[in-house]
DNA sequence: ATGCAAATGATAATCGTTCTTATTTGCATT
DNA sequence: AATGCAAATAAGAACGATTATCATTTGCAT
């Protein structure tokens, strides 16, 4: 789907580390990954990159609009491929599984409430923390 | 409003640092303050406490239900007096001003959406980032 | 093939927060 | 009011996530 061109278009040279990181996001089953996640997965896959480079590249991809950054409550930034949409997140408190959702009614009410209070809305984050009733919830630490 | 008894009731000895911190939250015009905020305000007011103590006390107050912790996007924890309610936040991107709101419709939709996806909702955070149209928005750095 | 700006990666530094530990304090008991 | 002691404090070390520094390497236009 994404090709090296995407990097060029974003004004980024298509270097090995950047291609590795982009490829990981395109092929991984995990949509939401932290810098540490990316670093470890690449290392385990025999691809070695520097941790500092991973951080740098993730930020560049965010600025280029390739990735979107999320701030969950565990203190670390999590990134995901930019699908061009907007969605909110449900995070399982037991296994960390992340589910995405979009609710038109919620979005509309946010606009309304914010406008009524005299603000011009720019962005928002709605994070729901829950227990997934999934029988296979693996209770990841 | 709160008295030393509140500390005792929470199983906390009424020590000087704890009384200072509690009093600050009760009298400050700023409802939402970080550990660093509390520490600096007390110091400027001639009350000296250790920064580590501020962190410890804030966490204890949170556990005792006296304070509520918020995670905004700047990476630092922010605390506010527990009014016993639930509310969400609008943060001005220009001046940092925090406005509180509660919208029954949003809360209801969250329950519904989450249940439909097979989760049992525990908590959530909704943070709206906006520009306040306030003429006196002081554009704090 | 050559040159060079841009990118990398090892490491140091920073920031918010927590931990460690010697000292002090609240407070119940004489 | 003096004593005893568990609990709390404060200074600084330690920590985890992230960013900055800078010598070396790489992509890529010539
Ligand atoms: Mn997502
Ligand atoms: Mn609030
Ligand atoms: Zn789960
Ligand atoms: Zn403002």
mmCIF file of C-alpha atoms (C1' of nucleotides) and ligand atoms in Angstrom:
data_model
loop_
_atom_site.group_PDB
_atom_site.id
_atom_site.type_symbol
_atom_site.label_atom_id
_atom_site.label_comp_id
_atom_site.label_asym_id
_atom_site.label_seq_id
_atom_site.Cartn_x
_atom_site.Cartn_y
_atom_site.Cartn_z
ATOM 1 C CA UNK A 1 0.000 0.000 0.000
ATOM 2 C CA UNK A 2 2.497 2.626 1.141
ATOM 3 C CA UNK A 3 5.610 2.741 -0.963
ATOM 4 C CA UNK A 4 8.978 4.471 -0.642
ATOM 5 C CA UNK A 5 7.321 7.266 -2.640
ATOM 6 C CA UNK A 6 5.251 8.098 0.386
ATOM 7 C CA UNK A 7 8.432 9.047 2.154
ATOM 8 C CA UNK A 8 9.655 11.138 -0.746
ATOM 9 C CA UNK A 9 6.318 12.888 -1.014
ATOM 10 C CA UNK A 10 6.616 13.745 2.643
ATOM 11 C CA UNK A 11 10.032 15.244 2.019
ATOM 12 C CA UNK A 12 11.784 12.378 3.730
ATOM 13 C CA UNK A 13 14.631 10.445 2.151
ATOM 14 C CA UNK A 14 13.790 6.775 1.888
ATOM 15 C CA UNK A 15 16.366 5.384 4.247
ATOM 16 C CA UNK A 16 16.594 1.877 5.594
ATOM 17 C CA UNK A 17 15.373 2.644 9.147
ATOM 18 C CA UNK A 18 12.427 4.635 7.849
ATOM 19 C CA UNK A 19 11.392 1.878 5.463
ATOM 20 C CA UNK A 20 11.644 -0.701 8.232
ATOM 21 C CA UNK A 21 9.443 1.286 10.578
ATOM 22 C CA UNK A 22 6.864 2.108 7.929
ATOM 23 C CA UNK A 23 6.772 -1.485 6.785
ATOM 24 C CA UNK A 24 6.222 -2.672 10.332
ATOM 25 C CA UNK A 25 3.141 -0.493 10.731
ATOM 26 C CA UNK A 26 1.819 -1.716 7.393
ATOM 27 C CA UNK A 27 2.239 -5.384 8.141
ATOM 28 C CA UNK A 28 1.850 -5.724 11.899
ATOM 29 C CA UNK A 29 -1.337 -7.117 13.354
ATOM 30 C CA UNK A 30 -0.916 -4.584 16.181
ATOM 31 C CA UNK A 31 -2.218 -1.282 14.946
ATOM 32 C CA UNK A 32 -1.147 0.644 18.064
ATOM 33 C CA UNK A 33 2.526 0.554 18.976
ATOM 34 C CA UNK A 34 4.881 2.535 21.188
ATOM 35 C CA UNK A 35 8.452 3.474 20.274
ATOM 36 C CA UNK A 36 9.697 0.698 22.524
ATOM 37 C CA UNK A 37 7.316 -1.762 20.839
ATOM 38 C CA UNK A 38 8.616 -0.830 17.403
ATOM 39 C CA UNK A 39 12.223 -0.986 18.543
ATOM 40 C CA UNK A 40 11.877 -4.417 20.124
ATOM 41 C CA UNK A 41 9.874 -5.927 17.278
ATOM 42 C CA UNK A 42 12.447 -4.801 14.738
ATOM 43 C CA UNK A 43 15.307 -6.091 16.856
ATOM 44 C CA UNK A 44 13.615 -9.453 17.355
ATOM 45 C CA UNK A 45 13.143 -9.602 13.596
ATOM 46 C CA UNK A 46 16.878 -9.193 13.093
ATOM 47 C CA UNK A 47 16.477 -5.670 11.791
ATOM 48 C CA UNK A 48 18.653 -3.490 13.905
ATOM 49 C CA UNK A 49 17.924 0.172 14.325
ATOM 50 C CA UNK A 50 18.821 2.621 17.033
ATOM 51 C CA UNK A 51 16.177 3.459 19.614
ATOM 52 C CA UNK A 52 16.842 7.153 19.085
ATOM 53 C CA UNK A 53 16.195 6.709 15.401
ATOM 54 C CA UNK A 54 12.894 5.011 16.092
ATOM 55 C CA UNK A 55 11.789 7.967 18.221
ATOM 56 C CA UNK A 56 12.962 10.427 15.581
ATOM 57 C CA UNK A 57 11.291 8.589 12.726
ATOM 58 C CA UNK A 58 8.000 8.183 14.570
ATOM 59 C CA UNK A 59 7.846 11.919 15.211
ATOM 60 C CA UNK A 60 8.712 12.660 11.583
ATOM 61 C CA UNK A 61 6.020 10.289 10.357
ATOM 62 C CA UNK A 62 3.549 11.946 12.672
ATOM 63 C CA UNK A 63 4.440 15.364 11.278
ATOM 64 C CA UNK A 64 4.239 14.007 7.751
ATOM 65 C CA UNK A 65 0.751 12.712 8.474
ATOM 66 C CA UNK A 66 1.690 9.066 7.991
ATOM 67 C CA UNK A 67 1.133 8.191 11.645
ATOM 68 C CA UNK A 68 -1.123 9.459 14.387
ATOM 69 C CA UNK A 69 0.028 9.714 17.981
ATOM 70 C CA UNK A 70 -2.176 8.686 20.886
ATOM 71 C CA UNK A 71 -1.661 9.494 24.556
ATOM 72 C CA UNK A 72 -3.023 6.718 26.733
ATOM 73 C CA UNK A 73 -2.812 6.742 30.502
ATOM 74 C CA UNK A 74 0.289 4.609 30.845
ATOM 75 C CA UNK A 75 2.435 7.613 30.051
ATOM 76 C CA UNK A 76 3.928 6.428 26.784
ATOM 77 C CA UNK A 77 3.039 7.633 23.305
ATOM 78 C CA UNK A 78 1.418 5.112 21.022
ATOM 79 C CA UNK A 79 1.353 5.407 17.236
ATOM 80 C CA UNK A 80 -0.906 4.032 14.527
ATOM 81 C CA UNK A 81 -1.143 4.323 10.760
ATOM 82 C CA UNK A 82 -3.159 7.328 9.697
ATOM 83 C CA UNK A 83 -6.245 5.968 7.998
ATOM 84 C CA UNK A 84 -7.409 9.470 7.239
ATOM 85 C CA UNK A 85 -10.374 9.065 9.535
ATOM 86 C CA UNK A 86 -11.009 10.102 13.087
ATOM 87 C CA UNK A 87 -11.897 7.569 15.737
ATOM 88 C CA UNK A 88 -11.802 7.160 19.469
ATOM 89 C CA UNK A 89 -10.472 4.288 21.566
ATOM 90 C CA UNK A 90 -11.546 1.711 24.085
ATOM 91 C CA UNK A 91 -8.651 0.187 25.997
ATOM 92 C CA UNK A 92 -9.057 -3.055 27.924
ATOM 93 C CA UNK A 93 -7.703 -2.611 31.442
ATOM 94 C CA UNK A 94 -6.947 -6.329 31.653
ATOM 95 C CA UNK A 95 -5.201 -7.176 28.397
ATOM 96 C CA UNK A 96 -4.464 -3.789 26.892
ATOM 97 C CA UNK A 97 -6.402 -4.609 23.750
ATOM 98 C CA UNK A 98 -7.401 -1.474 21.867
ATOM 99 C CA UNK A 99 -10.706 -1.195 20.042
ATOM 100 C CA UNK A 100 -11.584 1.703 17.811
ATOM 101 C CA UNK A 101 -14.977 3.300 17.409
ATOM 102 C CA UNK A 102 -16.646 6.314 15.942
ATOM 103 C CA UNK A 103 -19.939 7.681 17.151
ATOM 104 C CA UNK A 104 -21.546 10.480 15.212
ATOM 105 C CA UNK A 105 -23.796 11.484 18.111
ATOM 106 C CA UNK A 106 -20.846 11.921 20.479
ATOM 107 C CA UNK A 107 -18.923 13.959 17.937
ATOM 108 C CA UNK A 108 -21.911 16.212 17.327
ATOM 109 C CA UNK A 109 -22.569 16.800 21.033
ATOM 110 C CA UNK A 110 -18.901 17.695 21.572
ATOM 111 C CA UNK A 111 -19.146 20.402 18.939
ATOM 112 C CA UNK A 112 -22.320 21.735 20.457
ATOM 113 C CA UNK A 113 -21.170 21.760 24.084
ATOM 114 C CA UNK A 114 -17.841 23.327 23.202
ATOM 115 C CA UNK A 115 -19.410 26.028 21.066
ATOM 116 C CA UNK A 116 -21.896 26.863 23.806
ATOM 117 C CA UNK A 117 -19.020 27.469 26.203
ATOM 118 C CA UNK A 118 -17.347 29.859 23.806
ATOM 119 C CA UNK A 119 -14.553 27.639 22.508
ATOM 120 C CA UNK A 120 -13.561 26.840 18.945
ATOM 121 C CA UNK A 121 -12.847 23.113 19.026
ATOM 122 C CA UNK A 122 -9.572 21.935 17.514
ATOM 123 C CA UNK A 123 -9.161 18.331 18.524
ATOM 124 C CA UNK A 124 -10.172 15.926 21.216
ATOM 125 C CA UNK A 125 -9.333 12.579 22.709
ATOM 126 C CA UNK A 126 -11.898 10.206 24.101
ATOM 127 C CA UNK A 127 -10.435 7.168 25.802
ATOM 128 C CA UNK A 128 -12.697 4.618 27.384
ATOM 129 C CA UNK A 129 -11.089 2.182 29.811
ATOM 130 C CA UNK A 130 -12.948 -1.050 30.234
ATOM 131 C CA UNK A 131 -12.786 -4.797 30.721
ATOM 132 C CA UNK A 132 -13.275 -6.698 27.512
ATOM 133 C CA UNK A 133 -15.676 -9.555 27.978
ATOM 134 C CA UNK A 134 -13.622 -11.472 25.452
ATOM 135 C CA UNK A 135 -13.138 -15.066 26.691
ATOM 136 C CA UNK A 136 -9.599 -15.041 25.285
ATOM 137 C CA UNK A 137 -8.545 -11.881 27.107
ATOM 138 C CA UNK A 138 -4.981 -12.990 27.880
ATOM 139 C CA UNK A 139 -4.471 -10.679 30.867
ATOM 140 C CA UNK A 140 -1.247 -9.259 29.552
ATOM 141 C CA UNK A 141 0.899 -7.514 32.241
ATOM 142 C CA UNK B 1 -14.869 23.366 54.146
ATOM 143 C CA UNK B 2 -12.406 20.495 54.537
ATOM 144 C CA UNK B 3 -10.915 20.271 58.001
ATOM 145 C CA UNK B 4 -8.050 18.297 59.498
ATOM 146 C CA UNK B 5 -10.719 15.703 60.300
ATOM 147 C CA UNK B 6 -10.926 14.923 56.618
ATOM 148 C CA UNK B 7 -7.373 13.687 56.814
ATOM 149 C CA UNK B 8 -8.031 11.618 59.921
ATOM 150 C CA UNK B 9 -11.122 10.131 58.354
ATOM 151 C CA UNK B 10 -8.990 9.112 55.424
ATOM 152 C CA UNK B 11 -6.550 7.398 57.778
ATOM 153 C CA UNK B 12 -3.955 10.102 57.292
ATOM 154 C CA UNK B 13 -2.247 11.915 60.170
ATOM 155 C CA UNK B 14 -2.803 15.644 59.934
ATOM 156 C CA UNK B 15 0.735 16.745 59.287
ATOM 157 C CA UNK B 16 1.904 20.174 58.276
ATOM 158 C CA UNK B 17 2.698 19.344 54.626
ATOM 159 C CA UNK B 18 -0.638 17.605 54.143
ATOM 160 C CA UNK B 19 -2.562 20.517 55.622
ATOM 161 C CA UNK B 20 -0.685 22.974 53.418
ATOM 162 C CA UNK B 21 -1.443 21.037 50.251
ATOM 163 C CA UNK B 22 -5.088 20.493 51.127
ATOM 164 C CA UNK B 23 -5.515 24.137 52.047
ATOM 165 C CA UNK B 24 -3.994 25.201 48.743
ATOM 166 C CA UNK B 25 -6.534 23.226 46.744
ATOM 167 C CA UNK B 26 -9.344 24.647 48.878
ATOM 168 C CA UNK B 27 -8.321 28.268 48.484
ATOM 169 C CA UNK B 28 -6.621 28.462 45.097
ATOM 170 C CA UNK B 29 -8.430 29.981 42.171
ATOM 171 C CA UNK B 30 -6.737 27.354 39.996
ATOM 172 C CA UNK B 31 -8.735 24.171 40.334
ATOM 173 C CA UNK B 32 -6.320 22.069 38.264
ATOM 174 C CA UNK B 33 -2.728 21.903 39.468
ATOM 175 C CA UNK B 34 0.280 19.681 38.824
ATOM 176 C CA UNK B 35 2.736 18.543 41.498
ATOM 177 C CA UNK B 36 5.175 21.139 40.261
ATOM 178 C CA UNK B 37 2.473 23.829 40.437
ATOM 179 C CA UNK B 38 1.657 22.945 44.045
ATOM 180 C CA UNK B 39 5.319 22.804 45.000
ATOM 181 C CA UNK B 40 6.133 26.197 43.496
ATOM 182 C CA UNK B 41 3.051 27.942 44.821
ATOM 183 C CA UNK B 42 3.773 26.755 48.345
ATOM 184 C CA UNK B 43 7.412 27.765 48.073
ATOM 185 C CA UNK B 44 6.512 31.208 46.754
ATOM 186 C CA UNK B 45 4.139 31.537 49.678
ATOM 187 C CA UNK B 46 6.978 30.902 52.105
ATOM 188 C CA UNK B 47 5.672 27.460 52.984
ATOM 189 C CA UNK B 48 8.449 25.054 52.340
ATOM 190 C CA UNK B 49 7.787 21.434 51.609
ATOM 191 C CA UNK B 50 9.806 18.825 49.780
ATOM 192 C CA UNK B 51 8.882 18.065 46.202
ATOM 193 C CA UNK B 52 8.882 14.345 46.979
ATOM 194 C CA UNK B 53 6.406 14.991 49.759
ATOM 195 C CA UNK B 54 4.120 16.865 47.403
ATOM 196 C CA UNK B 55 4.114 13.908 45.026
ATOM 197 C CA UNK B 56 3.481 11.481 47.884
ATOM 198 C CA UNK B 57 0.708 13.547 49.401
ATOM 199 C CA UNK B 58 -1.049 14.102 46.088
ATOM 200 C CA UNK B 59 -1.108 10.374 45.460
ATOM 201 C CA UNK B 60 -2.373 9.708 48.984
ATOM 202 C CA UNK B 61 -5.114 12.296 48.566
ATOM 203 C CA UNK B 62 -6.085 10.708 45.305
ATOM 204 C CA UNK B 63 -6.316 7.291 46.939
ATOM 205 C CA UNK B 64 -8.280 8.789 49.824
ATOM 206 C CA UNK B 65 -10.726 10.282 47.349
ATOM 207 C CA UNK B 66 -9.930 13.878 48.263
ATOM 208 C CA UNK B 67 -8.375 14.646 44.876
ATOM 209 C CA UNK B 68 -8.908 13.409 41.339
ATOM 210 C CA UNK B 69 -6.036 12.963 38.910
ATOM 211 C CA UNK B 70 -6.265 14.027 35.277
ATOM 212 C CA UNK B 71 -3.912 13.107 32.453
ATOM 213 C CA UNK B 72 -3.700 15.881 29.922
ATOM 214 C CA UNK B 73 -1.507 15.752 26.836
ATOM 215 C CA UNK B 74 1.455 17.632 28.230
ATOM 216 C CA UNK B 75 2.600 14.480 29.997
ATOM 217 C CA UNK B 76 2.180 15.644 33.572
ATOM 218 C CA UNK B 77 -0.516 14.639 36.035
ATOM 219 C CA UNK B 78 -2.913 17.343 37.109
ATOM 220 C CA UNK B 79 -5.000 17.195 40.282
ATOM 221 C CA UNK B 80 -8.252 18.803 41.361
ATOM 222 C CA UNK B 81 -10.481 18.667 44.421
ATOM 223 C CA UNK B 82 -12.958 15.828 44.218
ATOM 224 C CA UNK B 83 -16.378 17.429 44.008
ATOM 225 C CA UNK B 84 -18.001 14.027 43.993
ATOM 226 C CA UNK B 85 -19.200 14.490 40.462
ATOM 227 C CA UNK B 86 -17.898 13.365 37.122
ATOM 228 C CA UNK B 87 -17.072 15.866 34.441
ATOM 229 C CA UNK B 88 -14.982 16.187 31.317
ATOM 230 C CA UNK B 89 -12.564 18.931 30.289
ATOM 231 C CA UNK B 90 -11.978 21.516 27.631
ATOM 232 C CA UNK B 91 -8.435 22.837 27.570
ATOM 233 C CA UNK B 92 -7.591 26.071 25.773
ATOM 234 C CA UNK B 93 -4.610 25.494 23.500
ATOM 235 C CA UNK B 94 -3.654 29.172 23.768
ATOM 236 C CA UNK B 95 -3.848 29.985 27.451
ATOM 237 C CA UNK B 96 -4.192 26.591 29.091
ATOM 238 C CA UNK B 97 -7.459 27.564 30.727
ATOM 239 C CA UNK B 98 -9.490 24.512 31.738
ATOM 240 C CA UNK B 99 -13.261 24.462 31.523
ATOM 241 C CA UNK B 100 -15.379 21.664 32.909
ATOM 242 C CA UNK B 101 -18.532 20.254 31.431
ATOM 243 C CA UNK B 102 -20.897 17.360 31.746
ATOM 244 C CA UNK B 103 -23.107 16.131 28.950
ATOM 245 C CA UNK B 104 -25.634 13.457 29.689
ATOM 246 C CA UNK B 105 -26.039 12.522 26.032
ATOM 247 C CA UNK B 106 -22.318 11.907 25.587
ATOM 248 C CA UNK B 107 -22.151 9.808 28.725
ATOM 249 C CA UNK B 108 -25.111 7.720 27.608
ATOM 250 C CA UNK B 109 -23.721 7.104 24.133
ATOM 251 C CA UNK B 110 -20.402 6.006 25.613
ATOM 252 C CA UNK B 111 -22.148 3.359 27.665
ATOM 253 C CA UNK B 112 -24.083 2.174 24.665
ATOM 254 C CA UNK B 113 -21.186 2.041 22.221
ATOM 255 C CA UNK B 114 -18.929 0.299 24.707
ATOM 256 C CA UNK B 115 -21.523 -2.292 25.628
ATOM 257 C CA UNK B 116 -22.218 -3.021 21.971
ATOM 258 C CA UNK B 117 -18.547 -3.812 21.447
ATOM 259 C CA UNK B 118 -18.523 -6.269 24.332
ATOM 260 C CA UNK B 119 -16.746 -4.194 26.950
ATOM 261 C CA UNK B 120 -17.771 -3.385 30.522
ATOM 262 C CA UNK B 121 -16.929 0.293 30.903
ATOM 263 C CA UNK B 122 -14.892 1.307 33.931
ATOM 264 C CA UNK B 123 -13.848 4.870 33.356
ATOM 265 C CA UNK B 124 -13.144 7.298 30.575
ATOM 266 C CA UNK B 125 -11.461 10.559 29.825
ATOM 267 C CA UNK B 126 -12.750 13.059 27.315
ATOM 268 C CA UNK B 127 -10.439 15.983 26.700
ATOM 269 C CA UNK B 128 -11.359 18.624 24.195
ATOM 270 C CA UNK B 129 -8.590 20.924 23.025
ATOM 271 C CA UNK B 130 -9.764 24.254 21.727
ATOM 272 C CA UNK B 131 -9.179 27.976 21.457
ATOM 273 C CA UNK B 132 -11.191 29.954 23.928
ATOM 274 C CA UNK B 133 -12.819 32.925 22.288
ATOM 275 C CA UNK B 134 -12.324 34.800 25.524
ATOM 276 C CA UNK B 135 -11.056 38.309 24.761
ATOM 277 C CA UNK B 136 -8.829 38.147 27.831
ATOM 278 C CA UNK B 137 -7.139 34.881 26.821
ATOM 279 C CA UNK B 138 -3.652 35.797 28.042
ATOM 280 C CA UNK B 139 -1.818 33.444 25.727
ATOM 281 C CA UNK B 140 0.186 31.850 28.493
ATOM 282 C CA UNK B 141 3.331 29.946 27.254
ATOM 283 C "C1'" DA C 1 33.008 7.168 -8.723
ATOM 284 C "C1'" DT C 2 32.761 11.605 -5.867
ATOM 285 C "C1'" DG C 3 30.940 14.969 -2.640
ATOM 286 C "C1'" DC C 4 28.122 16.461 0.657
ATOM 287 C "C1'" DA C 5 23.879 17.403 3.074
ATOM 288 C "C1'" DA C 6 21.028 14.586 5.583
ATOM 289 C "C1'" DA C 7 20.356 10.650 8.537
ATOM 290 C "C1'" DT C 8 21.915 7.353 11.846
ATOM 291 C "C1'" DG C 9 23.182 5.401 16.366
ATOM 292 C "C1'" DA C 10 25.741 5.397 20.692
ATOM 293 C "C1'" DT C 11 25.596 7.923 24.462
ATOM 294 C "C1'" DA C 12 24.602 11.805 27.513
ATOM 295 C "C1'" DA C 13 21.123 14.712 29.085
ATOM 296 C "C1'" DT C 14 16.432 16.013 30.421
ATOM 297 C "C1'" DC C 15 11.933 15.700 32.559
ATOM 298 C "C1'" DG C 16 8.390 14.033 35.449
ATOM 299 C "C1'" DT C 17 8.016 10.899 38.931
ATOM 300 C "C1'" DT C 18 9.234 7.301 42.446
ATOM 301 C "C1'" DC C 19 12.480 5.193 45.697
ATOM 302 C "C1'" DT C 20 15.795 5.181 49.600
ATOM 303 C "C1'" DT C 21 17.108 6.347 53.950
ATOM 304 C "C1'" DA C 22 18.548 9.225 57.703
ATOM 305 C "C1'" DT C 23 16.080 12.597 60.400
ATOM 306 C "C1'" DT C 24 11.954 14.720 62.237
ATOM 307 C "C1'" DT C 25 7.182 14.878 63.786
ATOM 308 C "C1'" DG C 26 2.468 13.783 65.458
ATOM 309 C "C1'" DC C 27 0.427 11.969 69.071
ATOM 310 C "C1'" DA C 28 -0.683 8.544 72.572
ATOM 311 C "C1'" DT C 29 1.095 7.391 77.036
ATOM 312 C "C1'" DT C 30 3.080 8.330 81.240
ATOM 313 C "C1'" DA D 1 5.213 18.523 80.470
ATOM 314 C "C1'" DA D 2 8.563 14.671 79.286
ATOM 315 C "C1'" DT D 3 9.016 10.034 76.762
ATOM 316 C "C1'" DG D 4 8.651 6.646 73.064
ATOM 317 C "C1'" DC D 5 7.835 5.196 68.740
ATOM 318 C "C1'" DA D 6 5.448 4.423 64.454
ATOM 319 C "C1'" DA D 7 4.573 7.261 60.722
ATOM 320 C "C1'" DA D 8 5.923 11.060 57.822
ATOM 321 C "C1'" DT D 9 9.270 14.102 55.857
ATOM 322 C "C1'" DA D 10 13.082 15.819 52.885
ATOM 323 C "C1'" DA D 11 17.271 15.456 50.185
ATOM 324 C "C1'" DG D 12 19.057 13.195 46.878
ATOM 325 C "C1'" DA D 13 19.606 8.993 44.087
ATOM 326 C "C1'" DA D 14 17.264 6.293 40.794
ATOM 327 C "C1'" DC D 15 14.025 5.489 37.261
ATOM 328 C "C1'" DG D 16 11.532 5.256 32.659
ATOM 329 C "C1'" DA D 17 10.297 7.718 28.644
ATOM 330 C "C1'" DT D 18 11.947 10.849 25.582
ATOM 331 C "C1'" DT D 19 15.151 14.287 23.438
ATOM 332 C "C1'" DA D 20 19.761 16.306 22.413
ATOM 333 C "C1'" DT D 21 24.614 15.840 21.003
ATOM 334 C "C1'" DC D 22 27.886 14.652 17.792
ATOM 335 C "C1'" DA D 23 31.071 11.624 15.403
ATOM 336 C "C1'" DT D 24 30.246 8.366 11.671
ATOM 337 C "C1'" DT D 25 27.599 6.584 7.823
ATOM 338 C "C1'" DT D 26 24.384 6.786 3.964
ATOM 339 C "C1'" DG D 27 21.309 8.296 0.131
ATOM 340 C "C1'" DC D 28 21.520 10.391 -3.883
ATOM 341 C "C1'" DA D 29 22.514 14.137 -7.208
ATOM 342 C "C1'" DT D 30 26.349 15.250 -9.909
HETATM 343 MN MN1 LIG E 1 -6.690 3.907 16.700
HETATM 344 MN MN1 LIG E 2 -11.943 19.223 36.449
HETATM 345 ZN ZN1 LIG E 3 -9.044 -7.802 27.543
HETATM 346 ZN ZN1 LIG E 4 -7.556 30.821 26.197
#
